Amino acid sequence: MKNILFLLGLLVCGCFVAMADTPVYLDETKPVEERIEDALNRMTLDEKIAVIHAQSKFSAAGVPRLGFPDLWTDDGPHGVRPDVLWDEWRQAGQTNDSCVAFPALTCLAASFDPSLARIYGESLGEEALYRDKDMILGPGVNIFRTPLNGRNFEYMGEDPYLASRMVVPYIQGLQSKGVSACVKHYCLNNDEEYRHQVNVIVSDRALREIYLPAFEAAVKEGGTWGLMGAYNLYKNEHNCHNEILLNNILKGEWGYDGVVVSDWGGAHDTDQAVKNGLDLEFGTWTDGLTMGKTNAYRSYFLADVYKKAILDGTYTTRELDEKVRRVLRLHFRTTMNRNKGVGFMCNEAHYATARKVAVGGIVLLKNDNNLLPMDVKASKKILVVGENAVKMMTVGGGSSSLKVQREVSPLDGIRNLVASINPTAIVEYQRGYVGDVTGELDGVSTGQNLNESRSPEQLIADAVAAAADADYVIFFGGLNKAPYQDCEGNDRKTYDLPYDQDKVISALAKANSRLVVVGISGNSFAMPWKGEVNAIVQGWFLGSEAGNALADVLTGVANPSGKLPFTWTKTLNDVGAHALNTYPGTWREGKDIIDEEYAEGVFVGYRWTDKKKITPEFAFGHGLSYTTFELSSLRASGDLSGENGTMTFTVNVKNTGSREGAEVVQLYVHDDKASVERPYKELKGFAKVSLKPGESKDVEISIDRRALSFWDETTNGWKVEPGKFTILVGNASDNLTLKTNIKIVK
């Protein structure tokens, strides 16, 4: 209906304009920048003000008189959020706004496969097109600084290089369909509690080496058309209008030509919004994150108050025109783009993509005695235990909550696959524990009845009794998307598993040694029972195809190939932010501001555990397979001495096992001697290769001088120091079996 009304209006408007004076911007033979300037010159002050702030919860006005339709955004990044009412967060109650839920971005990052990121973006773009969305609010690339961050599941792990390589093809895939990405949350948005009040204190070097590289890659390589500011502050300015981050670095140094969008309710001041880089304001005061008055869109910081200030001479239109140029450029890339792809709603190709990404990202953490894959043909009884085996995970968690057409639970996935392999085998289910039974957010409900009358003790007793004669016991636990777990707006209160799951796991381990623990979460958690179980799988939030993907991996239909995108520590004290007691910061005296110092600097994740010689539960980049691989014959070629120099490292990978599988070759750089303290090693290259049994291939990984560089705070730039570097290659950050040395002369 929206498109029909717009086209009718455009026909009327177009006829009128054609009779009067055919404008240059309608002539598609003219360069876009020329058309932008022509449209800008024809716009009134009211029209200019109207396009730089929201007109509803998720839309901004176009310029009907000149043929520009309204701009429609929607939450991602794992699927297209259901439509909401014009001025409320509640869903609109439509029947054609369900979607395919793709795996959360932790899973995508765990695949270490940029080709999956590309098809992920393409599929999401097609779903967005069907729903008439011009911009998807994602992907997120904030760094895992603490495993307590409730929103980590939306991000791509702890390593800036990994996040950089995965975000670029996601953006390119999405925007190839004519739908804008809106990379978020720029930047330093690394915890959720009091996110509007946290003022981050961080060194320039840590900012540049850890927290900015993925955003820089999104801009320079991905060519993102949109970028969302973060709620928090940096150097006492909110990041949605921050002079250093937006004007100096993003638009100045990186040459970003897209739109800076405020997070919903992230703008706080007209003067800063005008001068410090914000282009498009959303969510202020309108029944949203910051409660004010209903239908207050003209009361936005970039609305009537800005217009009045222009009219009274406080501002010229110079800043306004630059904001409008960027918004019009976004329109030409999206709403005015005649070369968009075709939209599809929930088609089977999208489900296939979701399943492929899920399988590619599932991580086999532990597999003693080769307990996995399950021998389904020889099994008589398989016991599935745990609320997370049946609980829908697509509803909840904050703004990424979805309304799906279907979601296959782990229990159903296992039952369906087992039935197809061995129809006589029994798949039994026991609850084991009770967690979150709500299943509703903003009017979207799972429709599940998860109420339980049995006591915790009885639930454990029933599960233990059923486990005694099972060929396999599969426990599905971890976290969920309830508040204070993996959920926007709150951080976790503890590193421990909730709902006394540790008791359930230990009891099951005593009852049956053939126990497999599957974690469903976007974060790591404590594993006091690790030594009691033979197999552990990290299953993430996998979306619509969760059950099918997990069943594929557990039964060996698919061989796991995911790798951890973060360091899985044993305790919180093994994390720099917690060891130094700088998280969650301290309240500033007499102010509604929390100062949070990133005192660990560049030593985040494995960089910290290396520095402190801490053995993690599972290392960054760790992930097992049902086959075995051998890496050998590391060779180097090329030259890094010039500014544009590159070197290529070649390694032979052989599948020495009996199953087809994929391995991720990881390359880390160690600076043998530096004038500043550097991490022992840093990921600077990786490649995923699939091999049949007995097959071998040469894998090439190339690096440039940036891979050897650190941010020099004395010169305010990247610096490569002459000297020796060691190249470390392996299949996990703690299993680097090959090395070679290179020397930089200048």
C-alpha positions as a printed Julia matrix, in Angstrom:
746×3 Matrix{Float64}:
  0.0     0.0     0.0
  2.85    2.37    0.84
  4.4     1.83   -2.6
  1.08    2.22   -4.42
  0.31    5.53   -2.73
  3.81    6.77   -3.36
  3.71    5.86   -7.06
  0.36    7.59   -7.5
  1.77   10.68   -5.82
  4.92   10.49   -7.89
  2.92   10.29  -11.11
  0.94   13.38  -10.17
  4.03   15.2    -8.94
  6.04   14.06  -11.95
  3.45   15.29  -14.42
  3.31   18.68  -12.75
  7.09   19.0   -12.58
  7.51   17.9   -16.17
  5.11   20.56  -17.37
  6.77   23.26  -15.31
 10.49   22.56  -15.38
 12.03   19.1   -15.66
 14.66   19.04  -12.9
 18.17   17.76  -13.44
 17.97   15.27  -10.58
 15.29   13.28  -12.48
 17.7    12.91  -15.39
 19.5     9.69  -14.58
 22.21   10.44  -17.11
 23.55   13.14  -14.78
 26.07   12.27  -12.04
 24.46   11.59   -8.67
 26.35   14.38   -6.95
 25.04   16.85   -9.52
 21.51   15.6    -8.96
 21.97   15.94   -5.19
 23.03   19.58   -5.54
 20.15   20.32   -7.86
 17.64   18.81   -5.43
 19.25   20.61   -2.5
 18.95   23.96   -4.25
 15.24   23.39   -4.88
 14.38   22.41   -1.29
 12.77   24.81    1.16
 14.06   25.24    4.69
 11.12   23.22    6.03
 11.85   20.39    3.61
 15.49   20.34    4.62
 14.66   20.2     8.32
 12.07   17.47    7.73
 14.52   14.99    6.17
 17.09   15.06    8.99
 14.88   13.75   11.79
 12.33   10.99   12.29
  8.64   11.32   11.53
  7.72    8.0    13.18
  9.38    5.34   15.27
 11.33    4.0    12.27
 10.84    6.37    9.33
 12.06    9.78    8.2
 10.22   12.05    5.79
 11.12   12.28    2.14
 10.47   15.24   -0.15
  7.18   14.42   -1.91
  7.23   17.62   -3.94
 10.51   16.57   -5.54
  9.75   12.87   -5.82
 11.76   11.56   -2.84
  9.77    8.94   -0.89
  9.95    8.45    2.88
 12.96    6.57    4.22
 12.14    3.41    6.19
 14.57    1.79    8.58
 14.2    -1.38   10.6
 16.12   -3.27   13.2
 18.4    -6.13   12.31
 20.96   -7.39   12.27
 19.79  -11.03   12.34
 16.45  -10.57   10.6
 13.91   -7.9     9.72
 12.04   -6.82   12.84
  8.21   -6.92   12.72
  6.53   -3.65   11.86
  5.54   -1.55   14.86
  2.87    1.07   15.34
  3.67    4.55   14.05
  4.57    5.99   17.42
  5.02    2.93   19.67
  7.33   -0.01   20.14
  4.39   -2.44   20.04
  4.03   -4.51   16.9
  1.42   -3.35   14.41
 -0.29   -6.74   14.22
  0.33   -7.33   10.54
  0.27  -10.8     9.02
  2.93  -10.36    6.33
  5.87   -9.22    8.45
  7.34  -12.49    9.66
 10.9   -13.27    8.68
 13.67  -15.8     8.56
 15.87  -15.44   11.63
 19.51  -15.78   10.71
 22.08  -16.82   13.31
 23.31  -14.11   15.66
 26.52  -12.41   14.61
 28.63  -14.29   17.18
 27.84  -17.41   15.17
 28.65  -15.71   11.87
 32.0   -14.56   13.28
 32.66  -18.08   14.6
 32.43  -19.43   11.07
 35.63  -17.54   10.15
 34.14  -17.59    6.64
 33.68  -14.25    4.82
 31.78  -15.99    2.0
 29.03  -16.84    4.49
 28.92  -13.19    5.56
 28.28  -12.22    1.95
 25.29  -14.53    1.42
 24.02  -13.61    4.88
 23.9    -9.96    3.84
 22.33  -10.75    0.48
 19.59  -12.87    2.05
 18.85  -10.26    4.68
 18.68   -7.61    1.96
 16.08   -9.6     0.05
 13.94   -9.96    3.17
 14.25   -6.21    3.76
 13.23   -5.43    0.17
 10.07   -7.49    0.49
  9.17   -5.43    3.54
  9.96   -2.1     1.82
 12.84   -1.32    4.19
 15.57    1.02    2.95
 18.02    0.63    5.82
 18.74   -2.25    8.19
 20.12   -1.19   11.57
 23.18   -3.4    11.65
 25.58   -5.13   11.63
 27.2    -4.57   15.03
 30.97   -4.68   15.45
 31.58   -3.56   19.02
 34.4    -5.49   20.65
 33.86   -8.06   23.42
 35.57   -6.34   26.34
 33.7    -8.28   29.02
 31.61  -11.47   28.81
 28.99   -9.76   30.96
 27.92   -7.43   28.15
 24.29   -8.28   27.48
 24.57   -7.36   23.82
 27.67   -9.32   22.88
 25.56  -11.83   20.96
 24.89   -9.13   18.34
 28.59   -8.5    17.75
 31.5   -10.25   16.05
 33.82  -11.15   18.88
 36.89   -9.75   20.59
 39.35   -9.44   17.74
 39.34   -6.33   15.52
 40.84   -8.12   12.54
 38.26  -10.91   12.58
 35.4    -8.43   12.93
 36.84   -6.35   10.07
 37.04   -9.29    7.67
 33.51  -10.46    8.49
 31.73   -7.1     8.43
 32.89   -6.04    4.96
 31.18   -8.81    2.92
 28.06   -8.58    5.09
 27.73   -4.89    4.13
 28.53   -5.54    0.49
 25.96   -8.33    0.3
 23.23   -6.28    1.94
 23.89   -3.14   -0.11
 24.12   -5.1    -3.36
 20.34   -5.36   -3.0
 19.9    -1.59   -2.65
 19.36   -1.76    1.12
 21.66    0.33    3.3
 23.61   -1.11    6.19
 23.86    0.98    9.34
 26.96   -0.25   11.12
 26.72    0.12   14.89
 27.36    1.25   17.56
 30.15    3.72   16.82
 31.98    3.3    19.11
 33.19    2.01   22.53
 29.71    0.69   23.32
 31.01   -2.33   25.22
 28.54   -2.66   28.08
 24.8    -2.14   28.39
 24.2    -1.12   31.99
 23.88    2.69   32.21
 24.85    2.89   28.55
 23.58    6.48   28.24
 25.85    7.65   31.06
 29.14    5.82   30.55
 32.03    8.12   29.63
 34.8     5.94   28.24
 38.38    6.82   29.12
 40.66    5.0    26.69
 44.1     5.56   25.24
 44.39    6.69   21.63
 46.35    3.55   20.91
 43.68    1.19   22.27
 41.0     3.16   20.46
 42.8     2.81   17.15
 44.11   -0.75   17.49
 41.13   -2.44   19.16
 37.89   -0.48   18.97
 38.0     1.34   15.61
 39.43   -1.08   13.0
 36.15   -2.87   12.23
 34.36    0.47   11.77
 37.21    1.7     9.59
 36.96   -1.41    7.41
 33.19   -0.98    7.2
 33.69    2.53    5.84
 36.77    2.19    3.66
 36.28   -1.34    2.32
 32.64   -2.15    2.9
 31.47    1.27    1.73
 28.66    1.35    4.25
 25.99    3.93    3.49
 24.9     4.27    7.11
 26.55    4.31   10.51
 24.89    4.57   13.91
 26.35    6.51   16.81
 26.58    4.91   20.24
 24.79    5.91   23.44
 27.91    6.3    25.54
 30.28    9.24   25.8
 33.9     9.65   24.75
 35.89   12.6    26.09
 32.69   13.84   27.74
 30.7    14.11   24.49
 27.94   11.7    23.54
 29.02    9.62   20.59
 25.97   10.48   18.5
 27.38   13.99   18.21
 31.08   13.73   18.95
 33.57   16.12   17.36
 36.56   13.77   17.46
 34.85   10.54   16.46
 32.43   11.84   13.83
 33.98   14.95   12.32
 37.68   14.36   12.75
 38.05   10.6    12.33
 34.98    9.3    10.5
 34.21   12.08    8.04
 37.61   13.74    7.96
 40.3    11.09    8.15
 38.3     8.19    6.7
 36.4    10.25    4.12
 33.0     8.78    5.01
 30.29   10.07    2.66
 27.31    8.3     4.21
 24.79    9.2     6.89
 25.4     9.23   10.64
 22.21    8.08   12.37
 21.63    8.6    16.07
 20.8     5.57   18.13
 17.21    5.88   19.29
 17.31    8.54   21.99
 21.05    9.07   21.55
 20.92   12.8    20.74
 21.11   15.21   23.68
 21.9    18.73   22.5
 21.04   20.85   19.46
 24.35   22.7    19.27
 26.41   19.52   19.4
 24.04   17.76   17.0
 24.4    20.63   14.53
 28.17   20.95   14.72
 29.49   17.5    15.62
 28.54   15.21   12.79
 25.01   13.91   13.39
 22.97   13.75   10.17
 19.73   11.94   10.98
 18.08   11.96   14.42
 15.85    9.13   15.63
 14.08    8.17   18.82
 14.21   11.36   20.89
 11.31   11.85   23.34
  8.7     9.85   21.46
  7.57    7.1    23.79
 10.94    5.52   23.25
 14.13    5.02   25.16
 13.88    8.51   26.64
 10.27    9.16   27.61
  8.87   12.56   26.71
  5.69   13.41   24.91
  3.75   11.6    22.22
  4.3    12.69   18.61
  7.14   14.98   19.56
  9.05   14.68   16.28
  9.06   18.43   15.69
 10.56   18.84   19.15
 13.68   16.93   18.18
 17.05   18.62   18.6
 17.36   18.79   14.8
 13.78   19.91   14.18
 11.93   23.14   15.06
 14.52   24.39   17.54
 17.19   24.05   14.86
 15.02   25.79   12.28
 14.35   28.67   14.68
 18.08   29.01   15.37
 18.77   29.28   11.64
 16.07   31.91   11.19
 17.37   34.0    14.08
 20.93   33.85   12.76
 22.45   31.52   15.34
 23.46   29.17   12.53
 23.84   29.5     8.79
 22.57   26.71    6.54
 26.09   25.4     5.92
 25.84   22.53    8.43
 22.23   21.85    7.48
 23.02   21.58    3.79
 25.81   19.1     4.47
 23.44   16.9     6.5
 20.82   17.08    3.75
 23.39   16.18    1.09
 24.21   13.02    2.98
 20.54   12.13    3.44
 19.82   12.74   -0.25
 22.83   10.61   -1.16
 21.31    7.83    0.95
 18.03    8.26   -0.93
 19.74    7.92   -4.3
 21.39    4.73   -3.05
 18.18    3.25   -1.68
 14.72    4.75   -2.22
 15.65    6.26   -5.63
 17.71    3.26   -6.72
 16.2     1.71   -9.84
 18.63   -1.22   -9.76
 17.48   -2.81   -6.51
 17.26   -6.54   -6.19
 14.04   -8.5    -5.79
 12.47   -8.95   -2.39
 11.46  -12.34   -1.02
  9.66  -13.26    2.18
 10.86  -16.35    4.0
 11.86  -18.32    0.92
 13.66  -21.63    1.14
 16.92  -20.15   -0.12
 16.99  -17.9     2.95
 16.37  -20.84    5.26
 19.19  -22.67    3.49
 21.48  -19.71    4.11
 20.48  -19.59    7.78
 21.21  -23.3     8.16
 24.53  -23.07    6.33
 25.71  -20.18    8.5
 24.56  -21.95   11.67
 26.38  -25.17   10.81
 29.48  -23.19    9.83
 29.6   -21.38   13.16
 28.83  -24.15   15.67
 31.98  -24.84   17.7
 32.99  -28.26   19.02
 34.8   -27.26   22.2
 35.55  -30.68   23.69
 35.18  -34.24   22.41
 36.98  -36.7    24.66
 36.83  -40.36   23.64
 35.24  -39.25   20.35
 31.82  -39.24   21.97
 30.54  -37.22   19.05
 29.18  -37.6    16.49
 26.35  -39.69   17.87
 25.96  -43.16   16.4
 22.25  -42.86   15.77
 21.93  -46.15   13.91
 23.16  -48.09   16.95
 21.14  -46.1    19.49
 17.96  -47.23   21.17
 17.36  -44.17   23.36
 18.59  -40.59   23.22
 17.69  -38.31   26.11
 17.43  -34.56   25.54
 17.47  -32.41   28.7
 17.14  -28.67   29.29
 14.8   -25.76   28.76
 16.97  -24.42   25.96
 16.13  -27.52   23.94
 12.56  -26.27   23.51
 12.55  -22.54   24.25
 12.22  -20.25   21.23
 15.18  -17.87   21.16
 14.09  -15.52   18.37
 11.78  -13.54   20.67
 13.47  -11.38   23.29
 16.89   -9.86   23.77
 15.92   -6.29   22.89
 15.74   -4.59   19.51
 16.94   -7.69   17.62
 13.82   -9.61   18.71
 12.0   -11.09   15.71
  8.69  -12.48   14.59
  9.58  -15.62   12.69
  7.64  -17.73   10.27
  9.14  -20.79   11.9
 11.85  -21.76   14.37
 13.0   -25.36   14.67
 13.87  -26.19   18.27
 16.87  -28.39   19.11
 14.52  -31.09   20.39
 12.49  -31.12   17.18
 15.61  -31.01   15.04
 17.06  -34.05   16.79
 13.76  -35.94   16.74
 13.24  -35.33   13.04
 16.75  -36.32   12.03
 16.91  -39.39   14.3
 13.58  -40.57   12.92
 14.92  -40.35    9.38
 18.04  -42.36   10.29
 16.72  -44.86   12.84
 12.92  -44.92   13.17
 13.07  -47.37   16.08
 15.19  -45.09   18.28
 13.41  -43.18   21.04
 14.15  -39.5    21.66
 12.93  -38.63   25.16
 12.79  -35.16   26.72
 13.18  -33.97   30.3
 12.98  -30.33   31.41
 15.85  -30.45   33.92
 15.45  -26.83   35.04
 13.1   -23.87   34.71
 14.44  -20.58   33.39
 12.51  -17.85   31.61
  8.89  -18.71   30.8
  7.69  -15.33   29.5
  8.19  -15.64   25.74
  6.86  -12.2    24.79
  8.27   -8.84   23.73
  6.45   -5.79   22.38
  3.4    -7.82   21.47
  5.25  -10.66   19.72
  4.73  -13.94   21.55
  6.27  -17.36   21.11
  2.95  -18.94   21.99
  4.78  -21.47   24.14
  3.52  -22.56   27.54
  6.68  -23.17   29.55
  5.05  -23.17   32.96
  6.2   -25.99   35.22
  4.75  -27.39   38.47
  7.61  -29.7    39.48
 10.2   -28.52   41.99
 13.83  -28.02   40.94
 14.77  -31.14   42.89
 12.1   -33.21   41.16
 13.14  -31.94   37.73
 16.71  -33.09   38.36
 15.56  -36.43   39.77
 13.35  -37.1    36.75
 16.16  -36.22   34.34
 18.67  -38.4    36.18
 16.28  -41.35   36.2
 15.72  -41.02   32.46
 19.46  -40.73   31.82
 20.42  -44.05   33.36
 19.67  -46.21   30.3
 20.22  -43.64   27.53
 22.79  -44.2    24.81
 23.36  -40.44   24.74
 22.3   -37.6    27.01
 22.23  -34.18   25.32
 21.86  -31.25   27.71
 20.84  -27.93   26.16
 21.52  -25.05   28.53
 23.46  -21.82   28.67
 21.82  -18.42   28.64
 18.67  -17.02   27.04
 17.42  -13.59   26.0
 15.81  -12.66   29.29
 16.89   -9.46   31.09
 20.34   -9.67   32.69
 21.38  -12.47   30.36
 21.99  -12.01   26.63
 19.74   -8.99   26.4
 19.93   -5.36   25.36
 19.73   -2.8    28.14
 21.24   -4.94   30.89
 24.51   -6.66   31.6
 24.83  -10.05   33.25
 25.23   -9.99   37.01
 27.44  -13.07   37.21
 29.63  -15.31   35.07
 27.86  -18.4    36.37
 25.13  -20.23   34.53
 21.65  -19.2    35.73
 18.87  -21.41   37.1
 21.25  -23.82   38.91
 22.17  -25.52   35.67
 25.52  -26.55   37.13
 23.67  -28.9    39.5
 21.73  -30.45   36.64
 24.85  -31.03   34.54
 26.82  -32.59   37.4
 23.91  -34.86   38.31
 23.56  -36.02   34.71
 27.32  -36.61   34.43
 27.17  -38.94   37.43
 24.22  -40.8    35.94
 25.63  -41.26   32.43
 29.15  -40.75   31.11
 27.85  -40.26   27.56
 26.76  -36.71   28.31
 27.03  -33.9    25.77
 26.57  -30.3    26.96
 25.37  -27.83   24.33
 25.59  -24.15   25.25
 23.03  -21.82   23.71
 24.32  -18.29   24.27
 26.16  -15.33   22.82
 28.6   -15.19   25.72
 30.94  -17.49   27.6
 30.12  -18.73   31.08
 31.78  -20.62   33.94
 32.19  -24.38   33.51
 32.92  -25.91   36.94
 31.75  -29.25   35.51
 34.04  -29.22   32.46
 36.09  -32.15   33.71
 32.97  -34.21   34.37
 31.71  -34.29   30.78
 33.23  -35.72   27.62
 31.74  -33.43   24.99
 30.89  -29.71   24.91
 29.41  -27.83   21.97
 28.82  -24.09   21.67
 25.55  -23.62   19.81
 24.99  -19.8    19.88
 21.59  -18.29   19.02
 21.06  -19.93   15.66
 17.74  -18.52   14.51
 15.08  -20.27   12.45
 17.16  -23.32   11.59
 18.68  -23.82   15.06
 17.41  -27.35   15.65
 18.25  -28.62   12.2
 21.78  -27.22   12.3
 22.5   -28.59   15.76
 21.12  -31.99   14.81
 23.31  -32.01   11.7
 26.43  -31.41   13.77
 25.61  -33.69   16.71
 24.86  -36.64   14.44
 27.73  -36.1    12.02
 25.61  -35.17    9.02
 27.77  -32.05    9.1
 31.29  -31.79   10.44
 31.78  -28.87   12.88
 34.23  -26.24   11.69
 33.48  -23.17   13.83
 36.14  -21.43   15.88
 35.67  -19.3    19.0
 35.58  -15.57   18.14
 36.46  -14.74   21.74
 38.55  -16.12   24.57
 36.52  -18.38   26.86
 38.03  -17.64   30.25
 37.64  -19.75   33.36
 36.7   -16.82   35.59
 35.92  -13.12   35.31
 39.26  -12.35   36.93
 40.91  -13.75   33.8
 39.47  -10.78   31.86
 41.46   -7.54   31.93
 38.49   -5.26   32.6
 37.59   -7.29   35.69
 41.1    -8.08   36.89
 41.83   -4.34   36.96
 38.41   -3.61   38.5
 37.6    -0.94   35.91
 34.25   -2.4    34.87
 31.58   -1.02   35.2
 33.28    2.26   36.15
 32.62    4.8    38.88
 30.0     7.52   39.24
 31.39   11.01   38.85
 30.82   13.01   41.99
 27.72   15.14   41.72
 27.11   14.12   38.1
 24.92   11.6    36.3
 28.0    10.27   34.53
 30.01    7.06   34.98
 33.69    7.25   34.12
 34.89    3.88   32.86
 38.6     3.57   32.24
 39.78    0.96   29.77
 42.91    0.47   31.83
 43.84   -2.78   30.08
 44.52   -0.74   26.94
 45.19   -2.91   23.89
 45.25   -6.07   26.0
 41.74   -7.35   25.32
 40.82  -11.03   25.1
 43.69  -13.32   24.14
 46.03  -10.34   24.22
 45.38  -10.14   27.98
 45.66  -13.87   28.7
 48.92  -13.97   26.73
 50.27  -11.01   28.67
 49.37  -12.52   32.03
 50.19  -16.1    30.98
 46.66  -17.22   31.83
 45.4   -20.53   30.48
 41.81  -19.99   29.35
 39.08  -22.6    29.4
 39.13  -22.48   25.62
 41.38  -20.21   23.56
 40.39  -17.7    20.91
 40.22  -19.49   17.56
 39.72  -22.9    19.19
 37.37  -25.38   17.57
 37.58  -29.14   17.01
 36.48  -31.35   14.13
 35.41  -34.96   13.58
 38.43  -35.35   11.34
 42.07  -34.34   11.78
 44.27  -31.93    9.88
 47.97  -31.47    9.44
 49.54  -28.08    8.66
 53.01  -28.08    7.11
 55.45  -26.42    4.74
 55.09  -22.76    5.68
 56.6   -20.55    2.97
 56.88  -16.79    2.52
 57.07  -14.62   -0.59
 56.84  -10.92   -1.36
 58.29   -7.82    0.22
 56.96   -5.54    2.97
 59.7    -2.93    2.8
 57.74   -0.43    0.64
 54.62    1.48    1.69
 52.45   -0.7    -0.55
 54.38   -3.89    0.01
 52.7    -7.23    0.71
 53.83  -10.67    1.72
 52.07  -13.95    1.09
 52.42  -16.93    3.38
 51.6   -20.35    1.99
 50.89  -23.39    4.12
 49.88  -26.88    3.14
 46.8   -28.29    4.84
 46.0   -32.01    4.7
 42.93  -33.85    5.94
 44.51  -36.82    7.72
 41.23  -38.25    9.0
 38.36  -40.26    7.58
 35.71  -37.52    7.17
 35.35  -34.51    4.93
 35.79  -31.33    6.93
 36.94  -27.72    6.98
 39.84  -26.18    8.84
 40.64  -22.55    9.57
 44.29  -21.63    9.09
 45.12  -18.72   11.37
 48.11  -16.39   11.04
 49.38  -14.28   13.94
 52.16  -11.7    14.01
 54.66  -11.35   16.88
 56.9    -8.29   17.05
 60.24   -9.56   18.35
 61.28   -6.16   19.7
 59.3    -2.92   19.86
 59.66    0.51   21.42
 56.19    0.12   23.0
 54.6    -2.77   24.85
 52.76   -4.87   22.28
 50.59   -7.98   22.57
 52.59  -11.18   22.25
 50.68  -12.01   19.08
 47.82  -10.63   17.02
 45.58  -12.25   14.42
 46.38  -10.76   11.01
 45.1   -13.37    8.57
 42.96  -16.49    8.26
 41.55  -18.77    5.59
 38.99  -21.58    5.73
 39.58  -24.6     3.54
 37.37  -27.66    3.01
 39.06  -30.99    2.33
 38.03  -34.55    1.6
 39.75  -37.4     3.48
 43.37  -37.6     2.38
 43.13  -34.41    0.35
 45.66  -31.59    0.76
 45.74  -28.03   -0.5
 48.06  -25.06   -0.32
 46.42  -22.12    1.45
 47.64  -18.55    0.93
 47.3   -15.7     3.4
 48.57  -12.23    2.51
 49.4    -9.34    4.82
 50.41   -5.72    4.3
 52.41   -3.31    6.44
 49.36   -2.45    8.55
 49.57   -6.01    9.94
 52.93   -5.14   11.52
 51.95   -1.68   12.71
 50.99   -0.15   16.02
 49.39    3.23   16.65
 52.14    5.67   17.57
 50.71    8.2    20.0
 53.68   10.52   19.54
 53.08   10.97   15.8
 49.35   10.17   15.84
 49.68    7.6    13.09
 50.41    3.97   12.24
 54.04    2.96   12.61
 56.1    -0.02   11.47
 59.44   -0.27   13.21
 62.39   -1.92   11.45
 63.35   -5.26   12.91
 62.38   -8.9    13.13
 58.85  -10.27   13.26
 57.78  -13.84   13.83
 54.87  -15.24   11.83
 52.94  -17.86   13.77
 50.53  -20.18   11.97
 48.15  -22.82   13.3
 44.49  -23.67   13.85
 43.92  -21.86   17.18
 45.6   -19.08   19.11
 47.04  -21.68   21.49
 48.0   -24.19   18.8
 50.41  -22.38   16.47
 52.62  -25.18   15.2
 54.39  -23.36   12.37
 56.51  -20.25   12.4
 58.87  -18.26   10.23
 60.76  -15.01   10.64
 60.7   -11.91    8.49
 62.78   -8.76    8.72
 61.72   -5.2     8.0
 64.62   -2.94    7.03
 62.68    0.31    6.83
